[in-house]
mmCIF file of C-alpha atoms in Angstrom:
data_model
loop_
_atom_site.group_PDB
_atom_site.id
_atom_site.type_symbol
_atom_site.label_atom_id
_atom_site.label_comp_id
_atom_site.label_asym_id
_atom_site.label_seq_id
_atom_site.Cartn_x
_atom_site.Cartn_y
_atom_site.Cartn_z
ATOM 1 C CA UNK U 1 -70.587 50.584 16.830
ATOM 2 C CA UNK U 2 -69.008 53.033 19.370
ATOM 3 C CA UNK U 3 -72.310 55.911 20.160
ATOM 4 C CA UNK U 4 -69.704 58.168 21.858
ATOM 5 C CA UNK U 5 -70.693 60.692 19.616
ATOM 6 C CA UNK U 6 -73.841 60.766 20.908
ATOM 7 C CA UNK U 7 -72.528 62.586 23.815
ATOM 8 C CA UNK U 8 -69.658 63.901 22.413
ATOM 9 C CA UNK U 9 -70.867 65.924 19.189
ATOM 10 C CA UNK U 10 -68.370 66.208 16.688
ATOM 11 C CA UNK U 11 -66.517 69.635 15.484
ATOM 12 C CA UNK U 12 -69.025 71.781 13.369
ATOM 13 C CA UNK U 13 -66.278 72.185 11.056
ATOM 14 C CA UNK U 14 -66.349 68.559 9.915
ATOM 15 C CA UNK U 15 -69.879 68.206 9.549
ATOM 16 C CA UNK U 16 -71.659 68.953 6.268
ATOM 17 C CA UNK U 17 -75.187 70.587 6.323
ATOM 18 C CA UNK U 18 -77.563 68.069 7.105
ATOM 19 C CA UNK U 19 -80.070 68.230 4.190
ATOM 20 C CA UNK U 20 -83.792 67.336 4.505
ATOM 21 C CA UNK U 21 -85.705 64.813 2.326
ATOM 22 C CA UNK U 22 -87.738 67.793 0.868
ATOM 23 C CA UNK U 23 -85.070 69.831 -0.341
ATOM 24 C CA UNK U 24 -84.308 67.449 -2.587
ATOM 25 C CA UNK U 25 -85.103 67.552 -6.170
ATOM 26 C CA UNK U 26 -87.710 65.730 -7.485
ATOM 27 C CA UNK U 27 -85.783 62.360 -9.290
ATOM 28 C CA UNK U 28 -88.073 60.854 -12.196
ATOM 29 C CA UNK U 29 -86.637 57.562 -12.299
ATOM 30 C CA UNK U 30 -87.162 57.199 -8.308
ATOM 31 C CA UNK U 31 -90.394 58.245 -8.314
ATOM 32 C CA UNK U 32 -91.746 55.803 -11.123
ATOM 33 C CA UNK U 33 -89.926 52.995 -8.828
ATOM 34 C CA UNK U 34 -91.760 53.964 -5.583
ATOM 35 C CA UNK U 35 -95.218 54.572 -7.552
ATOM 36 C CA UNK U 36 -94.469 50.661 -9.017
ATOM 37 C CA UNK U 37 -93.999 49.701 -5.614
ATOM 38 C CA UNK U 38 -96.715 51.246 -4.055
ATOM 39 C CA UNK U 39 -98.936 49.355 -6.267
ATOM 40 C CA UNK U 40 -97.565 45.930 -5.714
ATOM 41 C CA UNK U 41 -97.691 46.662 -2.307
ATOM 42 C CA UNK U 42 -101.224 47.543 -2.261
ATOM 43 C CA UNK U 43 -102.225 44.499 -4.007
ATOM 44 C CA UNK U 44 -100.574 42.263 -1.620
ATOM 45 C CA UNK U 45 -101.925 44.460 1.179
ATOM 46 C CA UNK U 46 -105.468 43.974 0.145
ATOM 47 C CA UNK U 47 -105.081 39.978 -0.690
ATOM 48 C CA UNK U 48 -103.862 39.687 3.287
ATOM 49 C CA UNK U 49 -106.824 42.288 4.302
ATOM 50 C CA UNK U 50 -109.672 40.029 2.758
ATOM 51 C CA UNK U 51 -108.106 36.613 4.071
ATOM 52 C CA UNK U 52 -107.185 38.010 7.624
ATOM 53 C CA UNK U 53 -110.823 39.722 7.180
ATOM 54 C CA UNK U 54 -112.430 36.117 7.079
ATOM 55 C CA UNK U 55 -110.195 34.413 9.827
ATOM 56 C CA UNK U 56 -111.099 36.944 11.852
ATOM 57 C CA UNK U 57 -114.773 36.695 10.918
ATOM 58 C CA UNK U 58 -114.816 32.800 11.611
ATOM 59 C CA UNK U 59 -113.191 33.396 15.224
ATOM 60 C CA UNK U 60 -115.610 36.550 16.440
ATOM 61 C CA UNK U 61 -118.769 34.071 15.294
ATOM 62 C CA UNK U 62 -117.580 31.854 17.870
ATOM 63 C CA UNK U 63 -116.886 34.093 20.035
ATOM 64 C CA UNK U 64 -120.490 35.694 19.463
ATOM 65 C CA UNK U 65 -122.339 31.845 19.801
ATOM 66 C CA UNK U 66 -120.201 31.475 23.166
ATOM 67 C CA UNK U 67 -121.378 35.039 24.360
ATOM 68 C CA UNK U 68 -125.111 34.561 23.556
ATOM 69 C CA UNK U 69 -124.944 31.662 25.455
ATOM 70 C CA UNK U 70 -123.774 33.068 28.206
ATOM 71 C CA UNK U 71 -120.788 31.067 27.982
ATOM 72 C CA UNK U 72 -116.707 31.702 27.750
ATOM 73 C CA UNK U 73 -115.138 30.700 24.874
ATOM 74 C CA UNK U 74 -114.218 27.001 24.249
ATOM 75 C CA UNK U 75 -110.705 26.484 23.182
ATOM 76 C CA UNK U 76 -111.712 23.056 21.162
ATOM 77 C CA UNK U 77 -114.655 24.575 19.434
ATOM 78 C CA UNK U 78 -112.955 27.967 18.133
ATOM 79 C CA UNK U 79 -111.158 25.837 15.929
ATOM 80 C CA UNK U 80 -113.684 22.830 15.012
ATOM 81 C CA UNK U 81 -116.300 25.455 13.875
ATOM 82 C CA UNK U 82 -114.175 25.982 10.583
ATOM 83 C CA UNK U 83 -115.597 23.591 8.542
ATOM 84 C CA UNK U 84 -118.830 24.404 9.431
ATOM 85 C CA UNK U 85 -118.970 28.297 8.521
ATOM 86 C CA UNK U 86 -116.856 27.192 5.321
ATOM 87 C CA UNK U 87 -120.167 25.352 4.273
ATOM 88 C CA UNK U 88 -122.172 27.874 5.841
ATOM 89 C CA UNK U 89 -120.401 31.627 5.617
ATOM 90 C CA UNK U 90 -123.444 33.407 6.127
ATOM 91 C CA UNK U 91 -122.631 32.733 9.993
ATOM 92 C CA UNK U 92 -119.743 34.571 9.257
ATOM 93 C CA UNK U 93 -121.215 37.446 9.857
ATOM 94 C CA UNK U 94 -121.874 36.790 13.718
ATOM 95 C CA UNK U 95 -118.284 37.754 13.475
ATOM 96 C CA UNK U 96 -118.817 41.028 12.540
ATOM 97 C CA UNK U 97 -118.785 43.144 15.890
ATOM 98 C CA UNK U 98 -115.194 41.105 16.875
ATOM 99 C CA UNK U 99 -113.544 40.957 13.447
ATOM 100 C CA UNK U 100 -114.320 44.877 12.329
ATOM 101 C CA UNK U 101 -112.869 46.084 16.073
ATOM 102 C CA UNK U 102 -109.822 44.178 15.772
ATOM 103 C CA UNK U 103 -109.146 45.077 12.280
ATOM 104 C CA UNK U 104 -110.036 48.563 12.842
ATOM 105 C CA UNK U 105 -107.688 48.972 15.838
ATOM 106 C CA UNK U 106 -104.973 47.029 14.394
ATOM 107 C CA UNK U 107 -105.190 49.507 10.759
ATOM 108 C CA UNK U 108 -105.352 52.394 13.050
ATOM 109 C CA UNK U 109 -101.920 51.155 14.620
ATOM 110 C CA UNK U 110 -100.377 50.724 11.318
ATOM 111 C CA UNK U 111 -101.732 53.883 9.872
ATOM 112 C CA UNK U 112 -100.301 55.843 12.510
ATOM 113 C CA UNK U 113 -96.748 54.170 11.695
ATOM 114 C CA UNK U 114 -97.569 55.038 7.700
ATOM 115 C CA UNK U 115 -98.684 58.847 8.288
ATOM 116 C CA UNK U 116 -95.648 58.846 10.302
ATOM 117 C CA UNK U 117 -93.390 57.319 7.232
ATOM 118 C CA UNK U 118 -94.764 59.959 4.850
ATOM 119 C CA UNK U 119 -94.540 62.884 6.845
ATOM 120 C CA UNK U 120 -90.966 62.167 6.760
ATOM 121 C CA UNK U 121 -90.467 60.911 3.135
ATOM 122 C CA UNK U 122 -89.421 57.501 4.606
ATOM 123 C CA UNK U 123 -90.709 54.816 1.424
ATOM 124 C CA UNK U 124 -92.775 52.379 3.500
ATOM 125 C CA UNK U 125 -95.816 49.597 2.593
ATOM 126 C CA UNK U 126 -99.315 49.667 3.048
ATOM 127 C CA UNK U 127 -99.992 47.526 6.136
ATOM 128 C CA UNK U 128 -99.535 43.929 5.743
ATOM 129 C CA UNK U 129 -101.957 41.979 7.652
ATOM 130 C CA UNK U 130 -101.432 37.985 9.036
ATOM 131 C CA UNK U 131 -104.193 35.982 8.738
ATOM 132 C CA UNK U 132 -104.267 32.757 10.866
ATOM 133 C CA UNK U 133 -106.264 29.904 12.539
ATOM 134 C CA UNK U 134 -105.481 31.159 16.208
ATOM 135 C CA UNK U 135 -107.154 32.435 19.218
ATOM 136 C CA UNK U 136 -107.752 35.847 17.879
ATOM 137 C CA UNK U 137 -107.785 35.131 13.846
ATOM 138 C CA UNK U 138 -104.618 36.340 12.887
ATOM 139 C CA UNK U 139 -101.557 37.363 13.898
ATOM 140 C CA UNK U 140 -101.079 40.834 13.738
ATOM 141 C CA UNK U 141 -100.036 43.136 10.833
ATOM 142 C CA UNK U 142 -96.972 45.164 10.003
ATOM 143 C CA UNK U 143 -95.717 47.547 7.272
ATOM 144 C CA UNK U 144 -92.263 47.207 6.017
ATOM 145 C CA UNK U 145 -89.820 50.152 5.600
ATOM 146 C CA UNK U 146 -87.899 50.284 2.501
ATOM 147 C CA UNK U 147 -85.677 53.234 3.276
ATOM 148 C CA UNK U 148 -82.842 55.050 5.408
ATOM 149 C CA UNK U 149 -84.618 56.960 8.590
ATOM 150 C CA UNK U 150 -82.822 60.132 8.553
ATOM 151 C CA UNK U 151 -82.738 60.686 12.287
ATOM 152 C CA UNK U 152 -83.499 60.472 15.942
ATOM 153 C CA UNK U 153 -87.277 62.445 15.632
ATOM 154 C CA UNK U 154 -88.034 60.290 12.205
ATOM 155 C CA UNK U 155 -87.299 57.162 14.562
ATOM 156 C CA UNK U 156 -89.274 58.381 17.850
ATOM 157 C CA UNK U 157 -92.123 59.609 15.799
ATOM 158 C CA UNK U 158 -92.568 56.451 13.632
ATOM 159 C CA UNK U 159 -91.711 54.159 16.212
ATOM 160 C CA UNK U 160 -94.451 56.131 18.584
ATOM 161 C CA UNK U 161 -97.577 56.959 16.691
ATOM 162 C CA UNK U 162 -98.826 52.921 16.006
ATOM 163 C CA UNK U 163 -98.972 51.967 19.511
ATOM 164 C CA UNK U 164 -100.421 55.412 20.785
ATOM 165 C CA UNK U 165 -103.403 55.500 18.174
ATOM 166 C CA UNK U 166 -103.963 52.064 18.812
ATOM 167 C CA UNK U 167 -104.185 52.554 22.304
ATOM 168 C CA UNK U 168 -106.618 55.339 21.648
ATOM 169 C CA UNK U 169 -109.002 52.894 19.705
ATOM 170 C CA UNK U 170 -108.800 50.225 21.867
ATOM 171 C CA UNK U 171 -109.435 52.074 24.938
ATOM 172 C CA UNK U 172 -112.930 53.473 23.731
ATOM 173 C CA UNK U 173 -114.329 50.646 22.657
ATOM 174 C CA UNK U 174 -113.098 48.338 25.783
ATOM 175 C CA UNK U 175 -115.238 50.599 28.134
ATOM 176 C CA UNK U 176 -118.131 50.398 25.558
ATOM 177 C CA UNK U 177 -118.433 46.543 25.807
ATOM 178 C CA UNK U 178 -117.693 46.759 29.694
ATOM 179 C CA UNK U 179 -120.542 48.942 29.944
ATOM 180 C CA UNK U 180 -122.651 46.477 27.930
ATOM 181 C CA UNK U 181 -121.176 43.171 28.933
ATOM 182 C CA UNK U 182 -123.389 40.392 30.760
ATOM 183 C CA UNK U 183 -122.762 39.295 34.281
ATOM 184 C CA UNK U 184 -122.216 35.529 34.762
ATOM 185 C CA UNK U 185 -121.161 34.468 37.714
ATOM 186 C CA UNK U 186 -118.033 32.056 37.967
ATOM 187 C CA UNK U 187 -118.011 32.524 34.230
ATOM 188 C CA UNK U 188 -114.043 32.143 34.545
ATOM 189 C CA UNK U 189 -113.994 29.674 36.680
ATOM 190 C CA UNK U 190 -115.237 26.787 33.780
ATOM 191 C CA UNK U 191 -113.701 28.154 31.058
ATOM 192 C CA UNK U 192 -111.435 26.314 29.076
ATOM 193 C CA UNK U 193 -109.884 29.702 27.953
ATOM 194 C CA UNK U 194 -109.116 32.524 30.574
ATOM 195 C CA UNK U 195 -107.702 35.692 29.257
ATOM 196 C CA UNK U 196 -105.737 37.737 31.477
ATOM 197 C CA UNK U 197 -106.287 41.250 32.701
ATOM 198 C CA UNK U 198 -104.206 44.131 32.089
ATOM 199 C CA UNK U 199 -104.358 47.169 34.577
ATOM 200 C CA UNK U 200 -106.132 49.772 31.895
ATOM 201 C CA UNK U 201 -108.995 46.926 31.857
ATOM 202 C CA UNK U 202 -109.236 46.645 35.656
ATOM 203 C CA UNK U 203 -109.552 50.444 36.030
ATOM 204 C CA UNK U 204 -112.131 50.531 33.378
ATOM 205 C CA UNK U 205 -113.934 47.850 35.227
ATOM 206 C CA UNK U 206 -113.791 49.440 38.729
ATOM 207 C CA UNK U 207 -114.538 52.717 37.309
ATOM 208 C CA UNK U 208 -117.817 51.500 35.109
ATOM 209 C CA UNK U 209 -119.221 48.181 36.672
ATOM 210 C CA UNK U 210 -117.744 48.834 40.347
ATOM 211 C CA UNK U 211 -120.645 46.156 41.347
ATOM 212 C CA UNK U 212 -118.569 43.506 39.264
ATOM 213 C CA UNK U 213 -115.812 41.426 39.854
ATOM 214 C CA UNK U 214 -113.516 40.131 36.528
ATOM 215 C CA UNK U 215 -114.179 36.549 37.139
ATOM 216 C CA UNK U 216 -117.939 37.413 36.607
ATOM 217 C CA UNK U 217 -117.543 39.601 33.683
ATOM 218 C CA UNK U 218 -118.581 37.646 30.450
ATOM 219 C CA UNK U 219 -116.696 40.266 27.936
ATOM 220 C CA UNK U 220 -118.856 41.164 24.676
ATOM 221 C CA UNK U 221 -116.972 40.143 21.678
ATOM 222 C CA UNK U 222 -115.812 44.062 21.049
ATOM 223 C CA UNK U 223 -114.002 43.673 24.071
ATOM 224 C CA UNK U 224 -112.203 40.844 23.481
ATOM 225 C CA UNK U 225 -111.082 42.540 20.383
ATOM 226 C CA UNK U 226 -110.263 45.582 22.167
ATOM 227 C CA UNK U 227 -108.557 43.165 24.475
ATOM 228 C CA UNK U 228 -106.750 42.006 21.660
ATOM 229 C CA UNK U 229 -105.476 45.469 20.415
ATOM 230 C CA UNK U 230 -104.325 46.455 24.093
ATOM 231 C CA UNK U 231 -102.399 43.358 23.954
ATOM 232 C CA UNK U 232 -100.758 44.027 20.518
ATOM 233 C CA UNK U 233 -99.665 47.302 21.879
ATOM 234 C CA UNK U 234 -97.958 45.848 24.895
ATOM 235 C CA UNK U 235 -95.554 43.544 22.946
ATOM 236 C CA UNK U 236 -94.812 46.016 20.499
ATOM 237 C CA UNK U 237 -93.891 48.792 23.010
ATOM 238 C CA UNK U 238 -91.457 45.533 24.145
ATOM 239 C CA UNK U 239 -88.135 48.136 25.224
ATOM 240 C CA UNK U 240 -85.979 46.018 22.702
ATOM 241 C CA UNK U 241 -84.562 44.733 18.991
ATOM 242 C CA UNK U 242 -87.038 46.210 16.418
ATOM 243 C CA UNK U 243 -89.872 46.560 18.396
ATOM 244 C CA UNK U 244 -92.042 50.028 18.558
ATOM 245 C CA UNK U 245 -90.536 49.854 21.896
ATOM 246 C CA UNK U 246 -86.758 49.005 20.065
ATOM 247 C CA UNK U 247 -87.043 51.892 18.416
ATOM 248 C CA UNK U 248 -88.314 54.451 20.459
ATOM 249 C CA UNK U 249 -85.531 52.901 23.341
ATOM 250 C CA UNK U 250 -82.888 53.320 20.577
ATOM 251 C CA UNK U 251 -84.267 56.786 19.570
ATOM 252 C CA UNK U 252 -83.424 58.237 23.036
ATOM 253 C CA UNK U 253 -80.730 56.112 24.200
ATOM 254 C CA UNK U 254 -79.144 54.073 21.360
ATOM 255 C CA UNK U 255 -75.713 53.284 23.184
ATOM 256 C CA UNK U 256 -78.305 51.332 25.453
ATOM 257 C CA UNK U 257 -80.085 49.576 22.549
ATOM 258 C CA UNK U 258 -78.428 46.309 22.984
ATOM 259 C CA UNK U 259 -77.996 46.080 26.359
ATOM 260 C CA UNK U 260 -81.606 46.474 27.018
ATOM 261 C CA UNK U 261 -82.489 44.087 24.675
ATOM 262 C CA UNK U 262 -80.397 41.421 26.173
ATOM 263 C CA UNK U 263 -81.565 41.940 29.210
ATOM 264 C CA UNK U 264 -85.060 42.378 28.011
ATOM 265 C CA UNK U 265 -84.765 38.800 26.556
ATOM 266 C CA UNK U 266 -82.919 37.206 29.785
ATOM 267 C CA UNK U 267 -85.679 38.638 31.489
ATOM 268 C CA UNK U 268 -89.108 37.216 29.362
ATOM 269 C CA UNK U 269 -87.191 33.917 29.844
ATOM 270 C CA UNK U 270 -88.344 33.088 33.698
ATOM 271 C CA UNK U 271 -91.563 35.290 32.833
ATOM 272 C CA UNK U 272 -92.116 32.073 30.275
ATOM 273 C CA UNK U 273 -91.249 29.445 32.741
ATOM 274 C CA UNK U 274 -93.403 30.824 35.424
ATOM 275 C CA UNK U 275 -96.566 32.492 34.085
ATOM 276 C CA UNK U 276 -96.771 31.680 30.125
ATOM 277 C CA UNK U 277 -94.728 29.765 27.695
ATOM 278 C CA UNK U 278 -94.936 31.997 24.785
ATOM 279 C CA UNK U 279 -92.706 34.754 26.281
ATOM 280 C CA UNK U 280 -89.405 32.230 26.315
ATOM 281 C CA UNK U 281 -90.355 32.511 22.074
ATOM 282 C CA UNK U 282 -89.911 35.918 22.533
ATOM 283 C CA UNK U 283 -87.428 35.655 24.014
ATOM 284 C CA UNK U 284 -85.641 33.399 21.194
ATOM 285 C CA UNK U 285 -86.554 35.929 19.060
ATOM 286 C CA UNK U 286 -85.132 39.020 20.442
ATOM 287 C CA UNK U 287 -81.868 37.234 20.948
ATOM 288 C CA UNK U 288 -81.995 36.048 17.471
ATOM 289 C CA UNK U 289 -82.674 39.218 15.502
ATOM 290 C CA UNK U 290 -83.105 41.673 18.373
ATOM 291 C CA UNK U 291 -79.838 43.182 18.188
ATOM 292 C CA UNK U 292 -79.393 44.534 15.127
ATOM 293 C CA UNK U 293 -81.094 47.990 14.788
ATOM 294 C CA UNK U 294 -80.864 50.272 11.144
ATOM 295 C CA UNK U 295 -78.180 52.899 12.176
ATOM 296 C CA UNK U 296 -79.442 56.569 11.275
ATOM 297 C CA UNK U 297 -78.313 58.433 8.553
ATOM 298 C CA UNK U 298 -77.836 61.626 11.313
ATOM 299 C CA UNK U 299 -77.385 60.290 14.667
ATOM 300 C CA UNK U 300 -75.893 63.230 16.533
ATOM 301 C CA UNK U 301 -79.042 65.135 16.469
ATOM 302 C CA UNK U 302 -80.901 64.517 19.984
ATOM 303 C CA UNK U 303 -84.561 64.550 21.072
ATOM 304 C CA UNK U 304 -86.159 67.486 22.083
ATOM 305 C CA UNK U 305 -87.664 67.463 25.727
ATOM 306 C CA UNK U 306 -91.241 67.081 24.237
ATOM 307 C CA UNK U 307 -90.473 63.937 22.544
ATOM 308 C CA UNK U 308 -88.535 62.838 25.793
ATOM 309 C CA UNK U 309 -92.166 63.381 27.973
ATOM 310 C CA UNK U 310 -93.451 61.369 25.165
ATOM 311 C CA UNK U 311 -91.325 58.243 25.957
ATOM 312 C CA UNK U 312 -92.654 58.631 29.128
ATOM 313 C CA UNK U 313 -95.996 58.598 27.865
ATOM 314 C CA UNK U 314 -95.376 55.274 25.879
ATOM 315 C CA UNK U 315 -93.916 53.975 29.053
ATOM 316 C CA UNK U 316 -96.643 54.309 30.729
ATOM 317 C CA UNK U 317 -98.930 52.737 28.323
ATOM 318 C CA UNK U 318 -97.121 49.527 28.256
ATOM 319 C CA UNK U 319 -97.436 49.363 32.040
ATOM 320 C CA UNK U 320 -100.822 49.801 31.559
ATOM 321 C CA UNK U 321 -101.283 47.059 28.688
ATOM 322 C CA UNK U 322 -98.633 44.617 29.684
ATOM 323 C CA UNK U 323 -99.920 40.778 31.348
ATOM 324 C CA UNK U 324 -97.606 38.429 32.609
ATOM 325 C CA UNK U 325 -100.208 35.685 31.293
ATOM 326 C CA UNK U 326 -102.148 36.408 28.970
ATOM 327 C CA UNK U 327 -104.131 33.497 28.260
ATOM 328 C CA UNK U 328 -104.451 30.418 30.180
ATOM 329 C CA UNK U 329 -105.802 27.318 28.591
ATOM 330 C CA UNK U 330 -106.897 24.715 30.485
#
């Protein structure tokens, strides 16, 4: 689709008025449809809450037996512990500091793209969570979007407020279990599991426990959460397809959107080869789906210079969020 007109705004004579979701009148039929699917999606939403609730719960007990033995995770035993809290869930809740941080920030992310939704009369779902027998419990969450976004400040906003609340939750509570973390030395050094470090943690770390170095840090299971969160926010804030980052990127420059992308993917590809495997699926994935973006129902409109400091803003989170390799396993 040729963007030209986003820098070449057409006659005001052949425009009509541009008319805002409010001024419509209210629609009976529409409404009943939306309150209908509201409810479905709420049911679904909660089903995927509870089950994501209880993978988490079964990873952050692990994670809590590893920590109070002063001890970094073990990749073979986060997963061969499942039959044993299925026949015993009460040590489930030795999950509970891990599971309720990561499900908190990741709801808070989601929330802040549904408040964002309704403020704009955009029909979206409650926030679909992905329960599954990984590293962290699940695999994220999402709401889906069931309607036209009107314009550019719909798109920046929406696109915007998940990874910025979430960033806000997860910061917080990574300096709390810093502060409260034990020291063991070499604890990295043995483990069959070594997270990576993103800058916000290593400021928080020479800021609060100056005294430590990372590779001697045994992170509290809220951390790892948090660590978890400050990932998420990373690869959504990704500059590309329909990423956070896709859609704030196409929000301010969309006759950039695909190039970006592409490059974007070319570039994960090495970033796989040399530091972590998972980024060439990424990859695979942008250049699968990547390039298609929802086209705006007004797309001559352009961002204010508030929203544009914004992007900067959001730039400068996934700097400080963003790790080559994330996790190592040995």
């Amino acid at each position: 689709m040729n963007d030209r007109s986003e820098f070449e705004p057409a006659p005001a004579g052949t425009l009509a008025p541009v008319v805002e979701p409010w001024e419509l009148p209210p629609n009976p039929y529409w409404e009943n449809l939306e309150a209908r699917r509201q409810r479905k999606s709420l049911a679904i939403a909660i089903l995927l809450f509870v089950l994501t609730l209880i993978s988490t719960l079964a990873v952050g007990a692990q994670y809590a037996a590893s920590y109070a033995s002063g001890q970094s995770p073990d990749f073979d035993a986060l997963f061969s512990t499942y039959g044993a809290l299925l026949t015993h869930p009460q040590l489930l809740l030795a999950g509970t500091p891990f599971a309720f941080t990561l499900i908190g920030i990741l709801l808070a992310h989601e929330l802040g793209h549904f408040f964002a939704c309704r403020y704009y009369g955009i029909s979206a779902s409650y926030p679909y969570f992905l329960p599954a027998p990984t590293l962290i419990g699940t695999l994220g969450a999402f709401i889906r979007i069931r309607s036209p976004i009107y314009n550019r400040k719909a798109l920046f906003d929406m696109g915007l407020a998940g990874p910025v609340v979430g960033f806000l939750f997860a910061v917080p509570a990574l300096a709390i279990a810093i502060l409260y973390s034990k020291v063991v030395p070499f604890s990295d050094a043995h483990a069959s599991v070594v997270f990576g470090q993103p800058l916000v943690m290593r400021m928080l770390l020479a800021v609060l426990r100056p005294d430590v170095t990372h590779g001697d840090l045994l992170l509290h299971p809220v951390g790892r959460a948090a660590w978890v969160g400050l990932f998420a926010t990373a690869l959504n804030l990704l500059p590309g397809g329909q990423l956070d980052g896709g859609h704030i990127l196409y929000s301010v420059a969309s006759k950039y959107h695909k190039k970006i992308t592409l490059a974007l993917a070319l570039l994960l590809i090495p970033l796989g080869v040399l530091y972590c495997k998972g980024w060439i699926l990424w990859a695979v994935l942008l250049l699968a789906i990547g390039f298609r973006h929802p086209p705006l129902m007004n797309r001559w409109e352009t961002l204010d210079r508030r929203r544009l400091v914004w992007a900067g803003v959001a730039a400068l989170i996934f700097v400080l969020c963003f790790m080559p390799m994330p996790v190592m396993i040995r």
